[in-house]
C-alpha positions as a Markdown table, in Angstrom:
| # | Residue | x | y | z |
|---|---|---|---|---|
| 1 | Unk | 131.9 | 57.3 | 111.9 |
| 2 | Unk | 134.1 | 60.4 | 110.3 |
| 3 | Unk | 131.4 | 60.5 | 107.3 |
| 4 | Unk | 128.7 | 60.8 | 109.9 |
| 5 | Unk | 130.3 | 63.7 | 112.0 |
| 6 | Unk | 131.6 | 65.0 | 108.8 |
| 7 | Unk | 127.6 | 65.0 | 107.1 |
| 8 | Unk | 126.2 | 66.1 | 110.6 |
| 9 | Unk | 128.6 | 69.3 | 110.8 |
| 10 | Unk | 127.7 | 70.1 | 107.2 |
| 11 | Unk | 124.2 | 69.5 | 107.6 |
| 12 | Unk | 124.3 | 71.7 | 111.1 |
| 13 | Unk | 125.6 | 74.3 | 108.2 |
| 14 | Unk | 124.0 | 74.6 | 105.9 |
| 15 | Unk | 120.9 | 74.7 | 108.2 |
| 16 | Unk | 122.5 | 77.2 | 110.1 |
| 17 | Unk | 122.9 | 79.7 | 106.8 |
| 18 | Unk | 119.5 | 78.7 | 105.7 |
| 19 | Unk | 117.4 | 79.8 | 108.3 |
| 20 | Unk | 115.7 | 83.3 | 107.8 |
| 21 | Unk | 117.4 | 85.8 | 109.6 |
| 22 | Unk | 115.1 | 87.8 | 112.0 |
| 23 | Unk | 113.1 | 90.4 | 110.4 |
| 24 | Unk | 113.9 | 94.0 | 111.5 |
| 25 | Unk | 111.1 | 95.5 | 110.3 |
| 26 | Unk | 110.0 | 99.2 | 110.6 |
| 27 | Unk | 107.1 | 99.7 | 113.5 |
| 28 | Unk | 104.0 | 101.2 | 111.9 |
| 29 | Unk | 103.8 | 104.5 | 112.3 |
| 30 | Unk | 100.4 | 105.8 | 113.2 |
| 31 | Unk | 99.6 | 109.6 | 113.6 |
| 32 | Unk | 96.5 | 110.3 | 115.6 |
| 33 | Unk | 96.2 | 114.3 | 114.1 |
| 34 | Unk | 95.5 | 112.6 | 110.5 |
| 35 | Unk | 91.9 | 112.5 | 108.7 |
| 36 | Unk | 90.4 | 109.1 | 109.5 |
| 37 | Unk | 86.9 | 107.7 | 109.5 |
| 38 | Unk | 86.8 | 107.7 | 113.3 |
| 39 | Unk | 83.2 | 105.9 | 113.7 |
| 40 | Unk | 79.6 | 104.2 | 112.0 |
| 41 | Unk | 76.8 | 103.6 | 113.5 |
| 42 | Unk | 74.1 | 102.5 | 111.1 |
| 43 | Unk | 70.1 | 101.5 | 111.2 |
| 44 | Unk | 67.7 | 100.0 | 108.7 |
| 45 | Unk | 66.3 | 104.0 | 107.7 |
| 46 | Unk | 69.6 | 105.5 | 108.7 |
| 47 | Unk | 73.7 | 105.4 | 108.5 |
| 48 | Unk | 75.5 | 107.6 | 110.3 |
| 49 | Unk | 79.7 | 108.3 | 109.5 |
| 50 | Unk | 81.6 | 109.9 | 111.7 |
| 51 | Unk | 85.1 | 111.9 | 110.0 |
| 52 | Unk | 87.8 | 113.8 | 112.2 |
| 53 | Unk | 89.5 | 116.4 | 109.9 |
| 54 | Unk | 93.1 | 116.5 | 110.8 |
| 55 | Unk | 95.1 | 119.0 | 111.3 |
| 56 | Unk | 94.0 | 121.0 | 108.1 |
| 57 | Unk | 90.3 | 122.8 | 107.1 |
| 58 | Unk | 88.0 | 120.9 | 105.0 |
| 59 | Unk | 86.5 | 122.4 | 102.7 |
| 60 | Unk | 84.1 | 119.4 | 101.3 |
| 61 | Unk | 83.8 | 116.1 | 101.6 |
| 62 | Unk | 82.5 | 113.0 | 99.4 |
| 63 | Unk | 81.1 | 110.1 | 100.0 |
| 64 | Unk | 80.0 | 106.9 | 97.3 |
| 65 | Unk | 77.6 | 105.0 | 99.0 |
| 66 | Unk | 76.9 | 101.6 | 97.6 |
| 67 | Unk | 75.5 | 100.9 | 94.0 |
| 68 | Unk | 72.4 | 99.0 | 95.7 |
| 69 | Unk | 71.9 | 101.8 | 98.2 |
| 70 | Unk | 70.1 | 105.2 | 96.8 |
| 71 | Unk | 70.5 | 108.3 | 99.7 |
| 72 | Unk | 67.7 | 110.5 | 99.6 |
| 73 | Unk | 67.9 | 114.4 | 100.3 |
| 74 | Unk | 67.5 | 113.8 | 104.2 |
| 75 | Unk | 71.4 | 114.2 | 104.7 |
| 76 | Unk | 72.3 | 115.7 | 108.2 |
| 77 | Unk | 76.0 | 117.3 | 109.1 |
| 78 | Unk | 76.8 | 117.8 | 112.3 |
| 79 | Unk | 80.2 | 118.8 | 114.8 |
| 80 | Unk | 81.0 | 117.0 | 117.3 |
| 81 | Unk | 79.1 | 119.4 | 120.0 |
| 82 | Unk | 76.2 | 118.4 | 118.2 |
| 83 | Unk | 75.6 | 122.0 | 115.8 |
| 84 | Unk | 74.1 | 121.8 | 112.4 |
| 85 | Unk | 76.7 | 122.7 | 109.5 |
| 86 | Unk | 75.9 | 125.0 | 106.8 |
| 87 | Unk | 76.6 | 122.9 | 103.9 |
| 88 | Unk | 75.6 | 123.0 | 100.2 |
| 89 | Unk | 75.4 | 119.4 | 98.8 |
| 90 | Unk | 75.4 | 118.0 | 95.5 |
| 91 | Unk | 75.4 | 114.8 | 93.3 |
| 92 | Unk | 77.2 | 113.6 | 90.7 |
| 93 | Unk | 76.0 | 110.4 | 89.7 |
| 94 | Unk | 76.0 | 107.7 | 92.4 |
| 95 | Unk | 79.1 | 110.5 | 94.4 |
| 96 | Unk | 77.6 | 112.7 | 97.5 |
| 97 | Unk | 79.9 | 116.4 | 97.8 |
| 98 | Unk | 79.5 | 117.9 | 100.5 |
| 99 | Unk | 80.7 | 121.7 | 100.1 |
| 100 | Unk | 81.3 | 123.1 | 103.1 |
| 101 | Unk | 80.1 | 127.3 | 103.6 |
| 102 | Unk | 82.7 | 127.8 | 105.9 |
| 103 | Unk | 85.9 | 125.3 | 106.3 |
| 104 | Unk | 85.7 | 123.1 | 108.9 |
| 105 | Unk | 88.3 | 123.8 | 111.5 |
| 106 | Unk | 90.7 | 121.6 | 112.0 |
| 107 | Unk | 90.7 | 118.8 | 114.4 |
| 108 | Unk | 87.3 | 118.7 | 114.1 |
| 109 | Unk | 84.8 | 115.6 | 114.2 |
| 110 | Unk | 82.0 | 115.6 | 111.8 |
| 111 | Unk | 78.7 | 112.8 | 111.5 |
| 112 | Unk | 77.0 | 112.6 | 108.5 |
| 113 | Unk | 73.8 | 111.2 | 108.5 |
| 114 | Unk | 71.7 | 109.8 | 105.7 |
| 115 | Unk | 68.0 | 109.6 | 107.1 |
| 116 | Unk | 66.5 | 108.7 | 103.6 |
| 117 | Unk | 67.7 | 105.6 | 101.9 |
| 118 | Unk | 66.3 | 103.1 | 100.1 |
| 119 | Unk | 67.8 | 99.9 | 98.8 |
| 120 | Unk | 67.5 | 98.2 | 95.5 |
| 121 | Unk | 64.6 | 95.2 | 95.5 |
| 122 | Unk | 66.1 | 92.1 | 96.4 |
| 123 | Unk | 69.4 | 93.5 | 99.1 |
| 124 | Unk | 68.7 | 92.5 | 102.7 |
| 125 | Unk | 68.5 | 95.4 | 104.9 |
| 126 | Unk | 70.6 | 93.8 | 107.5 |
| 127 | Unk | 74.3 | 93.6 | 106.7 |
| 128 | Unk | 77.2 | 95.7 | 106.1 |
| 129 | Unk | 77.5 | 98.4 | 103.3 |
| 130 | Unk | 80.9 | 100.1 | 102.3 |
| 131 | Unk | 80.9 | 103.7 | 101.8 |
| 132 | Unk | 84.0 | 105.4 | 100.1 |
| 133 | Unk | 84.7 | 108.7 | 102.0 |
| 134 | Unk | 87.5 | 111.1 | 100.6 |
| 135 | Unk | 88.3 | 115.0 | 101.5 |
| 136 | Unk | 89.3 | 117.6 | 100.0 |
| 137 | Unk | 91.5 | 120.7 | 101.9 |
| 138 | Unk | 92.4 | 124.5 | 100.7 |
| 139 | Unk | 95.4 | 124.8 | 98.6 |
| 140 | Unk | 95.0 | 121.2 | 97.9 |
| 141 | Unk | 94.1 | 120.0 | 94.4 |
| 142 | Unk | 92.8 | 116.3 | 95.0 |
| 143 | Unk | 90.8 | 114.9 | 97.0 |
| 144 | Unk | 92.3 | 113.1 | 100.3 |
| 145 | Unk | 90.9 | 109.4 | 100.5 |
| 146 | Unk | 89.6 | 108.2 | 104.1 |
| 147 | Unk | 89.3 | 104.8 | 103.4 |
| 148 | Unk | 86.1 | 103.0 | 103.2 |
| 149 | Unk | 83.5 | 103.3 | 105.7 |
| 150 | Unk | 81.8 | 100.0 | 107.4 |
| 151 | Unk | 78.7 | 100.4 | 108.5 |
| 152 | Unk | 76.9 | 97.3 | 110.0 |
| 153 | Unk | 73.7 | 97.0 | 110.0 |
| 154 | Unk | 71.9 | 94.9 | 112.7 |
């Protein structure tokens, strides 16, 4: 009887000590004046991304559409109030930039809008394609990434 009270106490022990101590882990921290991809909408002719600048003017933006997805010239900016932006845009290789006349002010949402694309024979129109969106600020040498863009297509 003394072994078993003895084993039990050392067994309550070492299971006691062995048990992972409750994590204290940091909250996320989340700041709602960063750049983000705030919204896609996309059709079967059409894709539409939505970007909110931050807290600092853009000065251009880029965006890699899928390899199986080639974007025409029909590529629309827009604020959020709905105003064309006077843009200049340019290609390099399968990489849309965007170069902005004026900065964009910040907090500021923007839609992009590629009316013209075309996929490669074979890729089902309905699905979800991932474009790579990344901007770029005065004073700042590199590019800011956004993330990857999901649009779904119905």
């Amino acid at each position: 009887m003394k072994k078993l009270i003895c084993f039990s106490t050392l067994s309550l022990a070492i299971a006691t000590m062995s048990l992972p101590s409750v994590a204290q882990g940091q909250q996320a921290q989340y700041s709602p004046s960063a750049p983000r991809i705030s919204s896609t909408n996309g059709y079967m002719d059409a894709h539409m991304i939505s970007v909110y600048t931050g807290d600092q003017p853009l000065s251009f933006i880029t965006v890699r559409p899928p390899d199986f997805i080639s974007v025409g010239d029909r590529i629309q900016i827009n604020d959020q109030s709905g105003q064309a932006i006077e843009s200049n845009i340019s290609r390099e290789g399968n990489i849309i930039r965007v170069n902005f006349a004026q900065p964009i002010p910040p907090q500021t949402t923007l839609k992009i809008t590629f009316a013209d694309l075309s996929l490669s024979s074979g890729v089902v129109p309905i699905g979800v394609y991932n474009y790579e969106v990344a901007g770029g600020y005065p004073g700042f040498r590199q590019e800011i990434p956004y993330g990857l863009a999901r649009v779904q297509v119905f």
